[in-house]
Coordinates of C-alpha atoms in Angstrom, one line a residue:
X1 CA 5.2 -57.5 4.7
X2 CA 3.9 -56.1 7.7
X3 CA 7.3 -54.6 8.6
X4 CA 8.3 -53.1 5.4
X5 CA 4.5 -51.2 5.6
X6 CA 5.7 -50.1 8.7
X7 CA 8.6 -48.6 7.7
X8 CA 7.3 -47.4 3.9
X9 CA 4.2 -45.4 6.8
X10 CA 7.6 -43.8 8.6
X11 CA 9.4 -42.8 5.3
X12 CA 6.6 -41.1 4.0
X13 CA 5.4 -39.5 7.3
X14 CA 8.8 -38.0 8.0
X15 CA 9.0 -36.7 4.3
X16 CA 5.1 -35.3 4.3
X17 CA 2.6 -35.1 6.1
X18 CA 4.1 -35.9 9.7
X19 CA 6.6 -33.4 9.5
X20 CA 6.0 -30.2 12.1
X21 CA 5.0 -26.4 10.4
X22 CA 7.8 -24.3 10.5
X23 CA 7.2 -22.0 14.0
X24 CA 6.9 -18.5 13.7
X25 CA 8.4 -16.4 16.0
X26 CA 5.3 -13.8 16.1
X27 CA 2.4 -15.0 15.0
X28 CA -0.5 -12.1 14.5
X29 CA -3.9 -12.2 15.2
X30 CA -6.8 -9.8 14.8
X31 CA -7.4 -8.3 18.2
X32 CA -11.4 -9.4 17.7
X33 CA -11.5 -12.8 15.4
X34 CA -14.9 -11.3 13.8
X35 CA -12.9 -8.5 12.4
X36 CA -11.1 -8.1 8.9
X37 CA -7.7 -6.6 7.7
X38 CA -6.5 -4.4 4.8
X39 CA -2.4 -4.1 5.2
X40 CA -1.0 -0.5 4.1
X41 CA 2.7 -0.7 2.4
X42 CA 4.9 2.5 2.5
X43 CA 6.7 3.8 -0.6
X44 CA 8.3 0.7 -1.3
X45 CA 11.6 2.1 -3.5
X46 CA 14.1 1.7 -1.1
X47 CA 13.8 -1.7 -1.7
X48 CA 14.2 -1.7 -5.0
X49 CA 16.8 0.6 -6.1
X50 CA 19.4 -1.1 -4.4
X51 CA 19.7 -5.4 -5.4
X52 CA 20.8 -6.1 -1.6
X53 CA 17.5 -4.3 -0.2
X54 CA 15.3 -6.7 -2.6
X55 CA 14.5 -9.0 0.2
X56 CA 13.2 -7.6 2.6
X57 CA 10.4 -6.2 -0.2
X58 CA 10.1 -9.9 -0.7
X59 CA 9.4 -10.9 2.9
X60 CA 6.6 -7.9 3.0
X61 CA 5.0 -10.0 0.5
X62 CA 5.3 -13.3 1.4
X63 CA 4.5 -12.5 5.1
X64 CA 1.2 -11.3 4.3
X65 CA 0.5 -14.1 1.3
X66 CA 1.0 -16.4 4.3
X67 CA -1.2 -14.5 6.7
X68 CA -4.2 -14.2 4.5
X69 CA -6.1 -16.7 6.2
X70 CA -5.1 -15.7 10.1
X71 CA -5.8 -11.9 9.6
X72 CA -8.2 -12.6 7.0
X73 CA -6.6 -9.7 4.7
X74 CA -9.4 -8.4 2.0
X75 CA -6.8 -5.9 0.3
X76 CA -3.2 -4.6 0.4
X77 CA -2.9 -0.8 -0.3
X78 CA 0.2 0.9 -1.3
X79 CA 1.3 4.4 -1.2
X80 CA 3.5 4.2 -4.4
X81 CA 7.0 5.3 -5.8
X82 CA 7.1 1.3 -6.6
X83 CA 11.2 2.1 -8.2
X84 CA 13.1 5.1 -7.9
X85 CA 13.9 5.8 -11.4
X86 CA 11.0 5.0 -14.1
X87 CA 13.1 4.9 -17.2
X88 CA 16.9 5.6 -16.6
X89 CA 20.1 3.1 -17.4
X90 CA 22.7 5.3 -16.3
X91 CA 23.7 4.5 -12.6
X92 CA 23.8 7.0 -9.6
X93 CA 25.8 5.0 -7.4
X94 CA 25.2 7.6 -4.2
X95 CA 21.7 6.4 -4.3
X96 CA 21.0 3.2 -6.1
X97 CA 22.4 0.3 -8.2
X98 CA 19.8 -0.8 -10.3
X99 CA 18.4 -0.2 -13.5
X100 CA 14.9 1.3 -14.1
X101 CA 14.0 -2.1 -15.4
X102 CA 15.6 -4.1 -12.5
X103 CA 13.4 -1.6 -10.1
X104 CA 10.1 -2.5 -11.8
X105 CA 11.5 -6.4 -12.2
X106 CA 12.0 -6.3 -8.2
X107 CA 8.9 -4.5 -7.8
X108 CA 7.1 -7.1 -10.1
X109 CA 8.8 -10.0 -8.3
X110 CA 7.9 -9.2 -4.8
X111 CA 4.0 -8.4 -6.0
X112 CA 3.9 -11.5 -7.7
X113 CA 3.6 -13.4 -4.4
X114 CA 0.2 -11.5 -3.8
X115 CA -1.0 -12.5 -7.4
X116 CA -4.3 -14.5 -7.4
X117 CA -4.9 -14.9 -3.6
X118 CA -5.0 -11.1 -2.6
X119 CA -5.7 -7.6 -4.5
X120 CA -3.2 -4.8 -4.2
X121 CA -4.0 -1.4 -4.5
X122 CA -1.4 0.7 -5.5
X123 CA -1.6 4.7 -5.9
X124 CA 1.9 5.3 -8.4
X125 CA 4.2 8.1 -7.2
X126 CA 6.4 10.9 -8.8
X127 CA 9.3 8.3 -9.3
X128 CA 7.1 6.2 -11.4
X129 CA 6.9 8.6 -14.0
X130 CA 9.0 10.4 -16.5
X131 CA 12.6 9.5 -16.6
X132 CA 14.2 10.5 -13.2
X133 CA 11.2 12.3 -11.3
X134 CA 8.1 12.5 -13.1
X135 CA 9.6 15.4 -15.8
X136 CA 6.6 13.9 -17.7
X137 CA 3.5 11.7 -17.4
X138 CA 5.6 8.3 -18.9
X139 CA 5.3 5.3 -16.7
X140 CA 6.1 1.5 -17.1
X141 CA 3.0 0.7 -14.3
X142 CA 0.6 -0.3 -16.7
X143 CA 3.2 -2.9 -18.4
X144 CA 4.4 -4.5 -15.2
X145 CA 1.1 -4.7 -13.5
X146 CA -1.1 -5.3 -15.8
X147 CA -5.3 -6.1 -15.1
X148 CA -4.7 -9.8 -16.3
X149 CA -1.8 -10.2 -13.8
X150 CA -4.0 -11.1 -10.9
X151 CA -7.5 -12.6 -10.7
X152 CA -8.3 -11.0 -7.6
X153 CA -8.9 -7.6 -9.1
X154 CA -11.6 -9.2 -11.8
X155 CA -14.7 -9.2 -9.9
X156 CA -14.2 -6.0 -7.5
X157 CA -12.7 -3.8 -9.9
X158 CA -15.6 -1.5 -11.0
X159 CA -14.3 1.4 -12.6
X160 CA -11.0 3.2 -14.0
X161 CA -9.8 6.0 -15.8
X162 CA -7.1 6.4 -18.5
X163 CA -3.7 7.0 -17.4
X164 CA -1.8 10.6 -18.7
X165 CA -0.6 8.4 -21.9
X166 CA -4.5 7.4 -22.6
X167 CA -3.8 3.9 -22.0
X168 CA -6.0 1.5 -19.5
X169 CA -4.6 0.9 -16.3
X170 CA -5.2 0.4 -12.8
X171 CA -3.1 4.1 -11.8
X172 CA -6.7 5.6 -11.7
X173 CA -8.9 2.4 -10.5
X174 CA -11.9 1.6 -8.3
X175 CA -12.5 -1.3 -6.1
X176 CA -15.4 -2.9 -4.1
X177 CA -15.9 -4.5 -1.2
X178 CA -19.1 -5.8 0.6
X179 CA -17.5 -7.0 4.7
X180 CA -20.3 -8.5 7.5
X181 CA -20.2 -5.6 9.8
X182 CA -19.2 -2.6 7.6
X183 CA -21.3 -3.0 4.4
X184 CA -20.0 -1.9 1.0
X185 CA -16.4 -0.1 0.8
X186 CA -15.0 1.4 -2.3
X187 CA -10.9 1.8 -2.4
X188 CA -9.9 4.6 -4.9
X189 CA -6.2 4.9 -6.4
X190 CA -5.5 7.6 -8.1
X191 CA -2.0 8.6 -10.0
X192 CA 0.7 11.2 -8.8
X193 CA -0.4 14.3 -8.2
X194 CA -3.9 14.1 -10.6
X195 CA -5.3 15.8 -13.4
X196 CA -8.2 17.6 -13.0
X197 CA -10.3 15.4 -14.9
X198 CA -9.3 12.2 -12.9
X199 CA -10.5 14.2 -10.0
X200 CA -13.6 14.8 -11.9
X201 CA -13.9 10.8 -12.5
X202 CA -14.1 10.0 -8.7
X203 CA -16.5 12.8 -7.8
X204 CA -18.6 11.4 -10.3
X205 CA -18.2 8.0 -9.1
X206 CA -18.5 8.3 -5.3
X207 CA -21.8 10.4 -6.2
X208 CA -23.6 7.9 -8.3
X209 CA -26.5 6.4 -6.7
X210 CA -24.8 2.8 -5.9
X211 CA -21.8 4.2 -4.3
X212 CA -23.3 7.2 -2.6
X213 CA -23.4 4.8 0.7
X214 CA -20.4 3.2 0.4
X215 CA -17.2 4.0 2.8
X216 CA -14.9 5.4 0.3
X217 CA -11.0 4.9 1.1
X218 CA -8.5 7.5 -1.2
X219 CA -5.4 6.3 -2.0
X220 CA -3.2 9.4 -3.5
X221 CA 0.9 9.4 -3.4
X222 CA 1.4 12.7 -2.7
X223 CA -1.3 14.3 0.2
X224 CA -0.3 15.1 3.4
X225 CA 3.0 16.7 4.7
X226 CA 5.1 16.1 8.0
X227 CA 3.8 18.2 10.5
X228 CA 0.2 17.0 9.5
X229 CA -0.2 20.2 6.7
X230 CA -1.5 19.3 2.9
X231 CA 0.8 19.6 0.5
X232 CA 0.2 23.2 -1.5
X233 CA 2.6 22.5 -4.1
X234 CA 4.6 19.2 -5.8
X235 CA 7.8 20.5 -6.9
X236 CA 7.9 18.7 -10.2
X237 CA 7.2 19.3 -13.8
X238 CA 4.6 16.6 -14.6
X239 CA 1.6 19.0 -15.5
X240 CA -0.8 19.1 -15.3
X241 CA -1.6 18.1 -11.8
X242 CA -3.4 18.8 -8.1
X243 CA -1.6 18.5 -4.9
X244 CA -3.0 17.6 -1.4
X245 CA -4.9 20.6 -0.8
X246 CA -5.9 21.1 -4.2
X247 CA -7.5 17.6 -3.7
X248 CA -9.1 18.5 -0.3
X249 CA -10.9 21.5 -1.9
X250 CA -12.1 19.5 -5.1
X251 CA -12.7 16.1 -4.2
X252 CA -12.1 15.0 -0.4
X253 CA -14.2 18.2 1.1
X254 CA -16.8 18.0 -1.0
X255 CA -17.6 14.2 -1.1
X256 CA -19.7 12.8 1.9
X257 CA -18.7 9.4 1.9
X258 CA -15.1 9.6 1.2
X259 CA -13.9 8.7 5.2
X260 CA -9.9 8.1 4.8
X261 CA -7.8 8.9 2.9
X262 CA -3.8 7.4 2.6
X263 CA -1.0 8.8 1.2
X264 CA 2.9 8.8 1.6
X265 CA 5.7 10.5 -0.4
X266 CA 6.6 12.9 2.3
X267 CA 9.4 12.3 5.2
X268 CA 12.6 13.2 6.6
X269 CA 16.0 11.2 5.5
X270 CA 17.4 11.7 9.2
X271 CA 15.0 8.0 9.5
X272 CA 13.5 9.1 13.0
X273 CA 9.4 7.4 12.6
X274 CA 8.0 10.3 14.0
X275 CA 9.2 12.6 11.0
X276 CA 7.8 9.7 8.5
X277 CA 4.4 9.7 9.6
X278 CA 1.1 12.1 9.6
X279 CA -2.5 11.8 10.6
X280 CA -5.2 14.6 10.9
X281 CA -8.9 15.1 11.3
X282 CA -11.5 17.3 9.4
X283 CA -14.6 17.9 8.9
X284 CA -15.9 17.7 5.2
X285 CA -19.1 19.2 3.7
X286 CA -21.5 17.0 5.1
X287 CA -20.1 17.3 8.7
X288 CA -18.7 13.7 8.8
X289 CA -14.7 13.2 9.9
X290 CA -12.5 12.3 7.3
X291 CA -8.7 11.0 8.5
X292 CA -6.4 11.3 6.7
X293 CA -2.4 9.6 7.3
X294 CA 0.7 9.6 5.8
X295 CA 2.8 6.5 6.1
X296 CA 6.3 6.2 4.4
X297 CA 8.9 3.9 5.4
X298 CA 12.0 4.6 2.9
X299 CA 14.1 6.6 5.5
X300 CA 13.2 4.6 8.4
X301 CA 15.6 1.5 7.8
X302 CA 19.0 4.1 8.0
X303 CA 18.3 7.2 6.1
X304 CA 17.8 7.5 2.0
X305 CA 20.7 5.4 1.6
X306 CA 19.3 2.3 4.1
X307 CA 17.7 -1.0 3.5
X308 CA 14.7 0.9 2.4
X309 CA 12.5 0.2 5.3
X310 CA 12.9 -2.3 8.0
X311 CA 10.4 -4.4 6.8
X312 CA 7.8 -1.7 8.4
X313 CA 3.9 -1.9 7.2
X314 CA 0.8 -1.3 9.0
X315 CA -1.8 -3.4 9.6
X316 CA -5.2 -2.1 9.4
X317 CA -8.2 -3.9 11.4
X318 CA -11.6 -3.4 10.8
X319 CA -13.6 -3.9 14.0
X320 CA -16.7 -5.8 13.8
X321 CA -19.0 -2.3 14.8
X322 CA -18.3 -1.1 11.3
X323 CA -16.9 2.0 12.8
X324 CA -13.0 1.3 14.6
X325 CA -10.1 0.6 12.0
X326 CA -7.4 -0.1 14.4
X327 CA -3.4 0.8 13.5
X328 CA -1.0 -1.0 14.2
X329 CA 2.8 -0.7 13.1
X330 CA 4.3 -3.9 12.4
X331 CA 7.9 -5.0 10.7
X332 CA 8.1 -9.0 9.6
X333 CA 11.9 -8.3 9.5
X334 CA 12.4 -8.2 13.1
X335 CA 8.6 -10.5 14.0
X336 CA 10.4 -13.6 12.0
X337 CA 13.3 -14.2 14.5
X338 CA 12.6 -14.8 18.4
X339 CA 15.6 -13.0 18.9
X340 CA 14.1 -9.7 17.2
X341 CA 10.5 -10.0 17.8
X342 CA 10.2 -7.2 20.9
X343 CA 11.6 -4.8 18.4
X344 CA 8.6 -5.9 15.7
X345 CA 5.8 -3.7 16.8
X346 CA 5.7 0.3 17.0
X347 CA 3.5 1.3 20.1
X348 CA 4.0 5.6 19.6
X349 CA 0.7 7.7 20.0
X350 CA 2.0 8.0 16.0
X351 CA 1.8 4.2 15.3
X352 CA -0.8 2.2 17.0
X353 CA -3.9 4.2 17.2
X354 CA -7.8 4.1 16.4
X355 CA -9.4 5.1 13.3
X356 CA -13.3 5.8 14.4
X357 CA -15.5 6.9 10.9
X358 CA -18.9 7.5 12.5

């Protein structure tokens, strides 16, 4: 008896329990253990418009489900254009080879592995609208991410604003967040290039008494261009609507607590990370700095036509002096193999960098 006990304890060891965790080949960790992370995802459509390119959206999202704990990660943010095409069956094979609804089912897929352990915060872009490039303000977000989707969003979800159909959805939402060290954060997402009235909405908002002391992070798709200039003018015919400096003058400038603001949309299909990326610093009316960064990674994994992004994403720590949000420019793709890892971080001026809201 005592013998087959013995070997019944092995069996079950060696099939459980017992058995080593699989080793990562690069492990993060916060740079101070008391801070907190919020990880910033590119314009994610190069993933999905072409089937092969899926998993590497996938991995995004499963690496940071499984780093939750070890970066203690409060909130993923995401610049937009989730699919290339929102509502179009005919195939343009020089750019993609999927279906509208393939892109949102890929899209939907890889979020999925956030649902109900992590929000994400997701500002839609032009190619979520209309048919081919927001011609209209038609999108399919609110029907693939849907409020009831994921339990994270229930109790920090404080306000929204209908989308350019009239229907609820998290396009236009608000988000709170109350971190040791840093107080009470609101995160704003906003739709493609928005109406005047959504606009209106978060001025309102960010001015009411209980958020007038909040940090307030914007999350628009279209904002800043390469070469660190506001957008003037979106070339599309989705109308009405307010570009980057349009939303500088009306909402960003104005507002005293509103400290960063992310955006992507813009960048350069030659794929080089410098023409993919954009930061500046102003002053808005109440004298406080307000950064504002661009970060798109479709070009950067070989041009339009590439894998859609190398797996690049940027983490975002909040040091514990509730002041310092440091950047740092990170791909799973090339961190999950010991043979790739040197090439997993991005150490440019442009990529690893300090974010200091006084």
């Amino acid at each position: 008896m005592k013998l087959f006990n013995y070997l019944l304890a092995g069996i079950l060891c060696a099939s459980a329990t017992c058995l080593p965790a699989q080793h990562r080949a690069d492990p993060q960790k916060l740079v101070n253990p008391e801070s907190f992370s919020m990880i910033l995802l590119g314009d994610p459509q190069g993933y999905t418009k072409y089937d092969i390119n899926q998993p590497l959206f996938d991995l995004c999202t499963a690496w940071i489900a499984d780093n939750i704990e070890s970066l203690k990660i409060k909130a993923v943010l995401c610049t937009g254009d989730l699919v290339e095409q929102n509502d179009n069956n005919v195939l343009n094979r020089k750019m993609l080879n999927q279906t509208s609804r393939e892109m949102w089912e890929a899209a939907s897929q890889a979020l999925k592995r956030l649902d109900n352990k992590v929000p994400y915060i997701i500002a839609a872009g032009n190619h979520d609208y209309g048919y081919k490039a927001a011609e209209n303000g038609r999108t399919y977000f609110p029907d693939y991410i849907p409020f009831e989707r994921n339990s994270t969003w229930r109790n920090i979800c404080v306000s929204e604003f209908p989308n350019r159909e009239g229907r609820a959805s998290l396009e236009n939402s608000a988000f709170e967040f109350d971190e040791p060290g840093w107080g009470k954060i609101l995160v704003i997402a906003v739709e493609f290039v928005p109406r005047d009235e959504v606009l209106q909405w978060a001025k309102n908002l960010v001015n009411k008494p209980e958020y007038k002391n909040h940090k307030v992070i914007f999350i628009t798709h279209s904002y800043l261009d390469i070469g660190n200039k506001r957008v003037t003018k979106d070339g599309y015919k989705i109308s009405p609507q307010n570009s980057g400096q349009a939303i500088w003058e009306k909402l960003i400038y104005p507002s005293s607590n509103i400290r960063l603001v992310l955006c992507g949309h813009v960048g350069r299909g030659t794929g080089e990370y410098e023409n993919n990326v954009a930061y500046r610093v102003d002053k808005n009316s109440a004298g406080k700095d307000v950064s504002q960064m661009t970060f798109n990674v479709q070009y950067v994994g070989g041009g339009p036509e590439g894998n859609g992004g190398d797996g690049w994403l940027r983490i975002l720590e909040f040091m514990p002096d509730g002041k310092t949000i440091k950047v740092r420019t990170y791909s799973p793709l090339f961190g999950i193999s010991k043979l790739t890892r040197h090439l997993a971080h991005r150490t440019a001026p442009y990529d690893q960098f300090d974010i200091i809201l006084e």
